[in-house]
Short mmCIF file of C-alpha atoms and ligand atoms in Angstrom, two decimals:
data_model
loop_
_atom_site.label_atom_id
_atom_site.label_comp_id
_atom_site.label_asym_id
_atom_site.label_seq_id
_atom_site.Cartn_x
_atom_site.Cartn_y
_atom_site.Cartn_z
CA MET H 270 -32.72 0.27 13.43
CA GLY H 271 -32.40 0.36 9.68
CA CYS H 272 -34.37 -1.71 7.24
CA ILE H 273 -32.28 -4.88 7.10
CA LYS H 274 -34.34 -7.92 7.94
CA GLU H 275 -33.19 -9.89 10.95
CA ASP H 276 -32.84 -13.09 8.93
CA THR H 277 -30.92 -11.59 5.99
CA PRO H 278 -27.45 -13.14 6.03
CA ARG H 279 -24.95 -10.31 6.36
CA LYS H 280 -21.26 -10.58 5.77
CA MET H 281 -20.42 -7.75 8.16
CA ARG H 282 -21.32 -7.64 11.82
CA GLY H 283 -20.36 -3.99 12.20
CA LEU H 284 -17.36 -1.90 13.12
CA LYS H 285 -15.43 -3.24 16.07
CA CYS H 286 -12.95 -1.44 18.32
CA ARG H 287 -9.52 -3.03 18.00
CA GLU H 288 -8.81 -2.28 21.65
CA CYS H 289 -11.95 -2.86 23.73
CA GLY H 290 -14.10 -4.82 21.28
CA ALA H 291 -17.07 -2.44 21.39
CA TYR H 292 -19.32 -2.68 18.34
CA TYR H 293 -20.55 0.21 16.20
CA PRO H 294 -22.89 0.43 13.21
CA LEU H 295 -21.42 0.43 9.70
CA GLU H 296 -21.22 4.21 9.36
CA ALA H 297 -18.54 6.82 8.72
CA LEU H 298 -16.94 6.27 12.13
CA HIS H 299 -13.34 5.52 12.93
CA VAL H 300 -12.68 5.98 16.65
CA CYS H 301 -14.11 4.19 19.70
CA GLU H 302 -15.93 6.60 21.94
CA PHE H 303 -15.03 4.59 25.06
CA CYS H 304 -11.31 4.01 24.64
CA PHE H 305 -10.35 6.02 21.51
CA GLY H 306 -9.14 2.81 19.84
CA PRO H 307 -9.41 2.50 16.03
CA LEU H 308 -12.46 0.78 14.56
CA GLU H 309 -12.15 -2.13 12.13
CA VAL H 310 -14.71 -3.89 9.94
CA ASP H 311 -15.78 -7.15 11.56
CA TYR H 312 -16.96 -9.94 9.24
CA ASP H 313 -19.09 -13.00 9.78
CA TYR H 314 -16.62 -15.62 8.57
CA ASP H 315 -19.09 -18.48 8.97
CA TYR H 316 -21.31 -16.73 6.46
CA LEU H 317 -18.41 -15.78 4.18
CA ARG H 318 -17.33 -19.42 4.06
CA THR H 319 -20.67 -20.25 2.44
CA ILE H 320 -20.31 -17.71 -0.38
CA VAL H 321 -16.57 -17.43 -1.11
CA SER H 322 -14.47 -20.03 -2.91
CA ARG H 323 -11.37 -20.01 -5.11
CA GLN H 324 -13.72 -20.43 -8.04
CA SER H 325 -16.04 -17.57 -7.07
CA ILE H 326 -13.00 -15.30 -6.91
CA GLU H 327 -11.45 -16.59 -10.15
CA SER H 328 -14.66 -15.94 -12.05
CA GLY H 329 -14.67 -12.28 -10.96
CA PRO H 330 -13.36 -9.28 -12.90
CA PRO H 331 -9.61 -8.66 -13.40
CA SER H 332 -9.55 -5.91 -10.77
CA LEU H 333 -9.62 -5.71 -6.99
CA TRP H 334 -13.37 -6.20 -7.18
CA ARG H 335 -12.85 -9.93 -7.74
CA TYR H 336 -12.50 -9.90 -3.91
CA LYS H 337 -15.68 -7.87 -3.43
CA ASP H 338 -17.17 -10.46 -1.05
CA LEU H 339 -14.20 -9.94 1.29
CA LEU H 340 -14.45 -6.13 1.14
CA PRO H 341 -16.80 -3.90 3.17
CA VAL H 342 -19.06 -2.84 0.28
CA GLU H 343 -22.74 -3.58 0.20
CA GLY H 344 -24.24 -2.55 -3.13
CA GLU H 345 -23.32 -3.22 -6.74
CA ASN H 346 -22.21 0.35 -7.41
CA LEU H 347 -18.47 -0.24 -7.34
CA VAL H 348 -16.09 2.57 -8.19
CA ASN H 349 -13.76 1.11 -10.78
CA LEU H 350 -10.90 2.90 -12.49
CA GLY H 351 -9.26 -0.50 -12.91
CA ALA H 352 -7.30 -0.75 -9.66
CA GLY H 353 -5.78 -4.04 -8.67
CA PHE H 354 -4.96 -7.41 -10.24
CA THR H 355 -1.53 -6.03 -11.08
CA PRO H 356 1.25 -8.28 -12.41
CA LEU H 357 3.19 -10.64 -10.16
CA ILE H 358 6.50 -11.02 -11.95
CA LYS H 359 9.10 -13.74 -11.45
CA ALA H 360 12.25 -11.71 -10.90
CA GLU H 361 14.97 -13.94 -12.33
CA ARG H 362 17.64 -11.30 -12.81
CA LEU H 363 17.12 -9.42 -9.56
CA GLY H 364 16.87 -12.78 -7.81
CA LYS H 365 20.23 -13.81 -9.23
CA ARG H 366 21.81 -10.57 -8.04
CA LEU H 367 20.44 -11.05 -4.54
CA GLY H 368 20.92 -14.81 -4.36
CA LEU H 369 17.24 -15.77 -4.49
CA ARG H 370 15.79 -18.47 -6.73
CA ASN H 371 12.11 -17.74 -6.10
CA LEU H 372 11.75 -13.99 -5.97
CA PHE H 373 8.60 -12.28 -7.21
CA ILE H 374 7.85 -8.59 -7.70
CA LYS H 375 4.29 -7.48 -7.13
CA ASN H 376 4.18 -4.54 -9.50
CA ASP H 377 1.63 -2.13 -8.09
CA THR H 378 3.01 0.72 -10.19
CA ALA H 379 0.60 -0.74 -12.78
CA ASN H 380 -2.43 0.85 -11.09
CA PRO H 381 -4.54 3.70 -12.57
CA THR H 382 -2.62 6.42 -10.70
CA TRP H 383 0.53 4.31 -10.45
CA SER H 384 0.47 3.34 -6.80
CA PHE H 385 -1.21 0.81 -4.51
CA LYS H 386 -3.31 3.64 -3.06
CA ASP H 387 -5.83 3.04 -5.87
CA ARG H 388 -6.86 -0.09 -3.97
CA VAL H 389 -7.76 1.68 -0.74
CA VAL H 390 -9.33 4.60 -2.58
CA SER H 391 -11.53 2.35 -4.74
CA VAL H 392 -13.07 0.97 -1.57
CA ALA H 393 -13.20 4.31 0.29
CA VAL H 394 -14.85 6.22 -2.57
CA THR H 395 -17.34 3.39 -3.10
CA LYS H 396 -18.24 3.74 0.59
CA ALA H 397 -18.34 7.55 0.35
CA ILE H 398 -20.99 7.20 -2.35
CA GLU H 399 -22.87 4.52 -0.39
CA PHE H 400 -22.93 6.90 2.60
CA GLY H 401 -24.12 9.78 0.43
CA PHE H 402 -21.12 12.12 0.72
CA ASP H 403 -20.79 14.71 -2.05
CA THR H 404 -17.19 15.59 -1.13
CA VAL H 405 -14.18 13.38 -0.56
CA ALA H 406 -10.91 14.49 1.00
CA CYS H 407 -7.67 13.14 2.39
CA ALA H 408 -4.42 13.92 4.19
CA SER H 409 -1.74 12.63 1.87
CA THR H 410 2.01 12.11 1.46
CA GLY H 411 1.36 12.28 -2.31
CA ASN H 412 0.13 9.04 -3.77
CA LEU H 413 -3.12 9.04 -1.82
CA GLY H 414 -3.92 12.54 -3.05
CA ASN H 415 -3.29 11.48 -6.65
CA SER H 416 -5.63 8.55 -6.29
CA VAL H 417 -8.41 10.37 -4.43
CA ALA H 418 -8.34 13.21 -6.99
CA ALA H 419 -8.57 10.75 -9.89
CA HIS H 420 -11.38 8.70 -8.36
CA ALA H 421 -13.27 11.87 -7.42
CA ALA H 422 -12.97 13.09 -11.00
CA HIS H 423 -14.16 9.71 -12.29
CA THR H 424 -17.24 9.75 -10.07
CA GLY H 425 -17.97 13.49 -10.17
CA LEU H 426 -17.41 14.07 -6.44
CA ARG H 427 -16.02 17.31 -5.05
CA CYS H 428 -12.48 16.83 -3.80
CA PHE H 429 -10.09 18.40 -1.29
CA ILE H 430 -6.51 17.14 -1.02
CA PHE H 431 -4.20 18.17 1.82
CA ILE H 432 -0.46 17.64 1.43
CA PRO H 433 2.77 18.82 3.05
CA ALA H 434 4.02 21.83 1.04
CA ASP H 435 7.39 20.22 0.19
CA LEU H 436 6.20 17.27 -1.94
CA GLU H 437 7.83 16.15 -5.19
CA LEU H 438 6.60 17.96 -8.33
CA GLY H 439 5.39 14.67 -9.85
CA LYS H 440 3.10 14.08 -6.87
CA VAL H 441 1.78 17.66 -6.92
CA ILE H 442 1.01 17.60 -10.66
CA GLY H 443 -0.27 14.05 -10.24
CA SER H 444 -3.09 15.50 -8.13
CA LEU H 445 -3.62 18.89 -9.79
CA ILE H 446 -4.24 17.42 -13.23
CA TYR H 447 -7.58 16.00 -11.98
CA ASN H 448 -8.54 19.50 -10.77
CA PRO H 449 -9.26 18.95 -7.08
CA THR H 450 -8.79 21.70 -4.52
CA LEU H 451 -5.20 21.05 -3.48
CA VAL H 452 -4.14 22.54 -0.15
CA ALA H 453 -0.39 22.62 0.52
CA VAL H 454 0.14 22.90 4.26
CA LYS H 455 3.35 24.42 5.61
CA GLY H 456 4.26 21.49 7.79
CA ASN H 457 5.06 17.78 7.71
CA TYR H 458 2.54 14.99 7.14
CA ASP H 459 1.81 14.55 10.82
CA GLU H 460 0.81 18.21 11.04
CA VAL H 461 -1.31 17.89 7.88
CA ASN H 462 -2.99 14.85 9.37
CA ARG H 463 -3.74 16.58 12.67
CA LEU H 464 -5.25 19.53 10.81
CA CYS H 465 -7.36 17.19 8.68
CA ALA H 466 -8.72 15.42 11.76
CA GLU H 467 -10.02 18.81 12.93
CA ILE H 468 -11.43 19.68 9.51
CA ALA H 469 -13.07 16.26 9.27
CA SER H 470 -14.98 16.86 12.50
CA THR H 471 -16.34 20.21 11.31
CA MET H 472 -17.08 19.60 7.61
CA GLY H 473 -19.44 16.86 6.50
CA TRP H 474 -16.90 15.34 4.13
CA GLY H 475 -15.77 11.81 3.51
CA PHE H 476 -12.11 11.88 4.51
CA VAL H 477 -10.91 8.62 3.04
CA ASN H 478 -8.14 8.06 5.60
CA ILE H 479 -9.91 9.61 8.59
CA ASN H 480 -13.65 9.01 9.01
CA LEU H 481 -13.72 6.41 6.19
CA ARG H 482 -10.46 4.79 7.38
CA PRO H 483 -11.97 1.46 8.55
CA TYR H 484 -13.27 0.83 5.01
CA TYR H 485 -10.32 2.43 3.21
CA ALA H 486 -7.83 0.24 5.06
CA GLU H 487 -9.62 -2.96 3.98
CA GLY H 488 -8.68 -2.19 0.37
CA SER H 489 -5.05 -3.02 1.19
CA LYS H 490 -6.04 -6.64 1.83
CA THR H 491 -6.42 -7.14 -1.91
CA LEU H 492 -2.66 -6.91 -2.34
CA GLY H 493 -2.32 -9.93 -0.06
CA PHE H 494 -5.19 -11.79 -1.75
CA GLU H 495 -3.68 -11.28 -5.19
CA VAL H 496 -0.22 -12.44 -4.21
CA VAL H 497 -1.68 -15.71 -2.94
CA GLU H 498 -4.01 -16.23 -5.91
CA GLN H 499 -1.25 -15.42 -8.41
CA LEU H 500 1.10 -17.90 -6.74
CA GLY H 501 -1.55 -20.57 -7.43
CA TRP H 502 -3.31 -20.24 -4.06
CA LYS H 503 -0.13 -20.59 -2.09
CA ALA H 504 1.12 -18.18 0.52
CA PRO H 505 4.78 -17.20 0.02
CA ASP H 506 7.46 -17.79 2.67
CA HIS H 507 8.18 -14.07 2.92
CA ILE H 508 6.60 -10.76 1.98
CA VAL H 509 8.50 -7.47 2.23
CA VAL H 510 6.18 -4.51 2.80
CA PRO H 511 7.01 -0.78 2.91
CA MET H 512 5.53 0.98 5.94
CA ALA H 513 4.27 4.52 6.40
CA SER H 514 1.31 4.41 8.81
CA GLY H 515 1.70 0.62 8.98
CA SER H 516 -1.78 0.05 7.59
CA LEU H 517 -0.73 -1.81 4.43
CA LEU H 518 1.40 -4.29 6.35
CA THR H 519 -1.31 -4.86 8.94
CA LYS H 520 -3.89 -5.55 6.25
CA VAL H 521 -1.67 -7.79 4.14
CA TRP H 522 -1.29 -9.99 7.21
CA LYS H 523 -5.04 -9.82 7.85
CA ALA H 524 -5.65 -10.90 4.24
CA LEU H 525 -3.48 -13.98 4.61
CA LYS H 526 -5.18 -14.93 7.85
CA GLU H 527 -8.61 -14.50 6.28
CA LEU H 528 -7.72 -16.76 3.34
CA HIS H 529 -6.53 -19.37 5.79
CA ARG H 530 -9.59 -19.03 7.98
CA LEU H 531 -11.85 -19.40 4.93
CA GLY H 532 -10.01 -22.52 3.82
CA LEU H 533 -8.72 -20.93 0.60
CA ILE H 534 -5.12 -21.78 1.52
CA ASP H 535 -4.04 -24.90 3.36
CA GLU H 536 -1.04 -23.55 5.15
CA LEU H 537 -0.02 -20.16 6.47
CA HIS H 538 3.66 -19.80 7.24
CA THR H 539 4.35 -16.40 5.67
CA LYS H 540 6.74 -14.07 7.46
CA VAL H 541 5.69 -10.47 6.92
CA HIS H 542 8.64 -8.06 7.04
CA GLY H 543 8.32 -4.29 7.37
CA ALA H 544 10.58 -1.78 5.60
CA GLN H 545 11.20 1.90 6.39
CA PRO H 546 13.80 4.54 5.49
CA GLU H 547 16.21 5.28 8.36
CA GLY H 548 15.20 8.93 8.28
CA CYS H 549 11.67 7.94 9.29
CA SER H 550 11.70 4.54 10.94
CA PRO H 551 9.69 4.75 14.17
CA ILE H 552 8.11 1.31 13.64
CA VAL H 553 11.45 -0.35 12.91
CA ARG H 554 12.96 1.20 16.02
CA ALA H 555 10.08 0.04 18.20
CA PHE H 556 10.42 -3.47 16.74
CA LYS H 557 14.15 -3.62 17.44
CA GLU H 558 13.71 -2.24 20.95
CA ASN H 559 10.98 -4.79 21.52
CA ALA H 560 8.74 -1.91 22.52
CA GLU H 561 5.01 -2.14 22.84
CA PHE H 562 4.38 1.36 21.51
CA VAL H 563 5.81 3.45 18.70
CA ARG H 564 7.57 6.64 19.73
CA PRO H 565 6.95 9.38 17.13
CA VAL H 566 9.91 10.86 15.19
CA LYS H 567 10.45 13.91 13.03
CA PRO H 568 10.94 12.62 9.47
CA ASN H 569 14.06 13.46 7.49
CA THR H 570 14.29 11.35 4.34
CA ILE H 571 13.94 11.53 0.56
CA VAL H 572 11.24 8.85 0.90
CA LYS H 573 8.38 11.28 1.30
CA SER H 574 5.65 8.72 0.64
CA LEU H 575 6.72 6.88 3.81
CA ALA H 576 7.48 9.99 5.89
CA ILE H 577 4.91 9.50 8.64
CA GLY H 578 6.55 10.19 12.00
CA ASN H 579 3.55 9.19 14.10
CA PRO H 580 2.15 6.06 12.39
CA ALA H 581 -1.51 5.41 13.19
CA ASP H 582 -1.23 1.64 12.75
CA GLY H 583 2.31 1.28 14.05
CA ILE H 584 1.41 -0.96 16.97
CA TYR H 585 -0.71 -3.20 14.78
CA ALA H 586 2.11 -3.49 12.26
CA LEU H 587 4.41 -4.49 15.15
CA GLN H 588 1.90 -7.14 16.21
CA ALA H 589 1.58 -8.46 12.66
CA MET H 590 5.34 -8.76 12.18
CA ARG H 591 5.78 -10.48 15.56
CA GLU H 592 2.83 -12.83 15.05
CA SER H 593 4.02 -13.87 11.58
CA GLY H 594 7.67 -14.25 12.59
CA GLY H 595 8.78 -11.38 10.39
CA VAL H 596 11.22 -8.60 11.19
CA ALA H 597 11.48 -4.85 10.63
CA GLU H 598 14.47 -3.24 8.96
CA ALA H 599 15.53 0.23 7.83
CA VAL H 600 17.85 1.47 5.08
CA THR H 601 19.62 4.76 4.33
CA ASP H 602 18.50 7.14 1.59
CA ASP H 603 21.59 6.11 -0.34
CA GLU H 604 20.58 2.45 -0.17
CA VAL H 605 17.09 3.50 -1.31
CA ILE H 606 18.52 5.04 -4.49
CA GLU H 607 20.67 1.96 -5.10
CA GLY H 608 17.52 -0.15 -4.62
CA ILE H 609 15.58 1.88 -7.19
CA LYS H 610 18.41 1.54 -9.72
CA LEU H 611 18.93 -2.16 -9.05
CA LEU H 612 15.26 -2.96 -9.66
CA ALA H 613 15.19 -0.86 -12.83
CA GLU H 614 18.41 -2.32 -14.26
CA THR H 615 17.58 -5.94 -13.51
CA GLU H 616 13.82 -6.10 -14.02
CA GLY H 617 12.78 -3.09 -16.08
CA ILE H 618 10.55 -1.68 -13.35
CA PHE H 619 10.93 1.96 -12.35
CA THR H 620 9.76 2.40 -8.79
CA GLU H 621 9.52 5.42 -6.57
CA THR H 622 11.48 5.85 -3.35
CA ALA H 623 9.17 3.55 -1.34
CA GLY H 624 9.97 0.68 -3.73
CA GLY H 625 13.65 1.47 -3.28
CA VAL H 626 13.12 0.93 0.44
CA THR H 627 11.53 -2.46 -0.24
CA VAL H 628 14.34 -3.63 -2.52
CA ALA H 629 17.10 -2.37 -0.21
CA VAL H 630 15.52 -4.00 2.84
CA LEU H 631 15.03 -7.23 0.90
CA LYS H 632 18.76 -7.19 0.06
CA LYS H 633 19.60 -6.65 3.72
CA LEU H 634 17.37 -9.51 4.89
CA VAL H 635 19.04 -11.90 2.44
CA GLU H 636 22.48 -10.77 3.63
CA GLN H 637 21.41 -11.30 7.23
CA GLY H 638 20.28 -14.85 6.43
CA ILE H 639 16.68 -14.09 7.39
CA ILE H 640 15.53 -15.02 3.88
CA GLY H 641 16.91 -18.25 2.42
CA SER H 642 17.91 -18.68 -1.22
CA ASP H 643 15.25 -21.28 -2.07
CA GLU H 644 12.37 -19.68 -0.24
CA THR H 645 9.49 -17.98 -2.04
CA VAL H 646 9.71 -14.22 -1.58
CA VAL H 647 7.38 -11.45 -2.70
CA ALA H 648 8.53 -7.81 -2.69
CA LEU H 649 5.74 -5.25 -2.81
CA ILE H 650 6.58 -2.45 -5.25
CA THR H 651 3.93 0.08 -4.34
CA GLY H 652 4.57 3.19 -6.45
CA CYS H 653 6.03 4.52 -9.69
CA GLY H 654 9.39 6.22 -10.17
CA LEU H 655 8.21 8.88 -12.61
CA LYS H 656 6.64 10.64 -9.61
CA THR H 657 9.91 10.92 -7.67
CA GLN H 658 12.44 11.75 -10.39
CA GLU H 659 14.24 14.18 -8.07
CA ALA H 660 15.52 11.22 -6.07
CA VAL H 661 17.53 9.75 -8.94
CA SER H 662 18.04 12.54 -11.47
CA ASP H 663 21.66 13.22 -10.46
CA ARG H 664 22.48 9.56 -9.84
CA ILE H 665 22.00 8.23 -13.39
CA ALA H 666 23.88 8.59 -16.69
CA GLN H 667 23.42 11.63 -18.90
CA PRO H 668 22.18 11.32 -22.51
CA ILE H 669 24.85 11.28 -25.22
CA VAL H 670 24.29 14.40 -27.32
CA ILE H 671 25.19 14.26 -31.03
CA GLU H 672 24.66 16.19 -34.28
CA PRO H 673 21.87 14.77 -36.51
CA ASN H 674 24.08 12.86 -38.95
CA LEU H 675 25.35 9.29 -39.29
CA ARG H 676 29.02 10.19 -39.02
CA ALA H 677 28.45 11.86 -35.67
CA PHE H 678 26.70 8.75 -34.40
CA GLN H 679 29.36 6.38 -35.76
CA GLU H 680 32.14 8.43 -34.21
CA ARG H 681 30.48 8.29 -30.82
CA PHE H 682 29.46 4.67 -31.26
CA ALA H 683 32.97 3.57 -32.24
CA SER H 684 34.43 5.22 -29.18
CA LEU H 685 31.70 3.71 -27.00
CA THR H 686 32.29 0.16 -28.24
CA ALA H 687 36.05 0.64 -27.86
CA ALA H 688 35.51 1.79 -24.29
CA THR H 689 33.10 -0.93 -23.18
CA ARG H 690 34.42 -4.06 -24.97
C1 LIG M 61 1.08 4.98 1.33
C2 LIG M 61 2.20 4.17 0.77
C3 LIG M 61 2.73 3.03 1.42
C4 LIG M 61 2.38 2.51 2.79
O1 LIG M 61 1.33 3.05 3.41
P1 LIG M 61 0.75 2.66 4.84
O2 LIG M 61 0.39 4.00 5.42
O3 LIG M 61 1.80 1.96 5.65
O4 LIG M 61 -0.43 1.83 4.58
C5 LIG M 61 3.68 2.30 0.74
N1 LIG M 61 4.14 2.67 -0.48
C6 LIG M 61 3.66 3.76 -1.11
C7 LIG M 61 4.22 4.10 -2.45
C8 LIG M 61 2.68 4.54 -0.52
O5 LIG M 61 2.22 5.62 -1.18
ZN1 LIG M 62 -12.73 0.85 22.36
#
């Protein structure tokens, strides 16, 4: 089959079922036809070891494509809006507030559409083009739609975005501006996703998180790769990861294991912790109940980007947390808002609700003694606060309104300094 010569070294062996191990060709497939397990890209690590080094990565571009050899792309036609290689910031002031001396913020709000979804979409749209699709689509809680619409616009692909009808205005406009067909479904994300699975099987489209999901999901590994490279090729002691479907957490753990397996880091001791809002925390509950499976819930939270009640990769996220020695924790919507404000006030980073979950869970893990004050900690801040202004608009100060003259300012300023000093 195909035209690849038998002796050509290939970095990928195929798609492999996570449950029964059956192999499939590298096509737009996502489900095992024997056991209905999810398919995952399987690499030839012996071959990868011969082509990948710290130096080969460091000499790559300042984007996620510096890890191209460890991603499931084959050609040189890489879709690049500039996703990835976002700042890793030493968080001195937030660290002080939480009692941590070595806290880092991975600021993925600095992506082209202001969330980490640009990583997965860069890979998925590259594959969509490799496979010859003329239309890309997705089921989205908001950020994914924004990113797919932008990357479709950039590459000239037709685009359909499916979202729950009750999303934040910033997320709706954040897709519409790129002029996709945006379909608002009267239902929650899990209903949108079920509908999209049916649409995907009838239309010949590249659904980035359905039939392209095995490739899409690999893009999340780059967040793990970058953290390690930016720490000087050292894995941190802890990473705190927000969870929706659980894919990001699963792939961050996979990334660390791959770096270790390829000899790019000497030691792997990182505990990977998962964070969810209480109003949608099926993975956290399963973790705490020591359950093998994740029981679906009906989401009720302001954290819409994480509001997936039936998480596709929940069991793999559970496995990753258990294998790494991490834990899962949930926080209230109120703690989420406090987390957003704390990060903004101490570090100058305005995150969306999902980042509030990360910060609030981080705080909780420090209070519980799970994270020690001298350990190296990375908090993944995955999306930007300008998209979820509703969450904080009535929880912040109001502007001070004055007449346009100096006296008016001085009057207000005098009273302000008298009040605060
Ligand atoms: C999608 C998303 C996540 C997590 O997604 P997974 O489905 O668990 O991979 C985290 N943060 C933000 C802002 C997101 O949009
Ligand atoms: Zn199978």
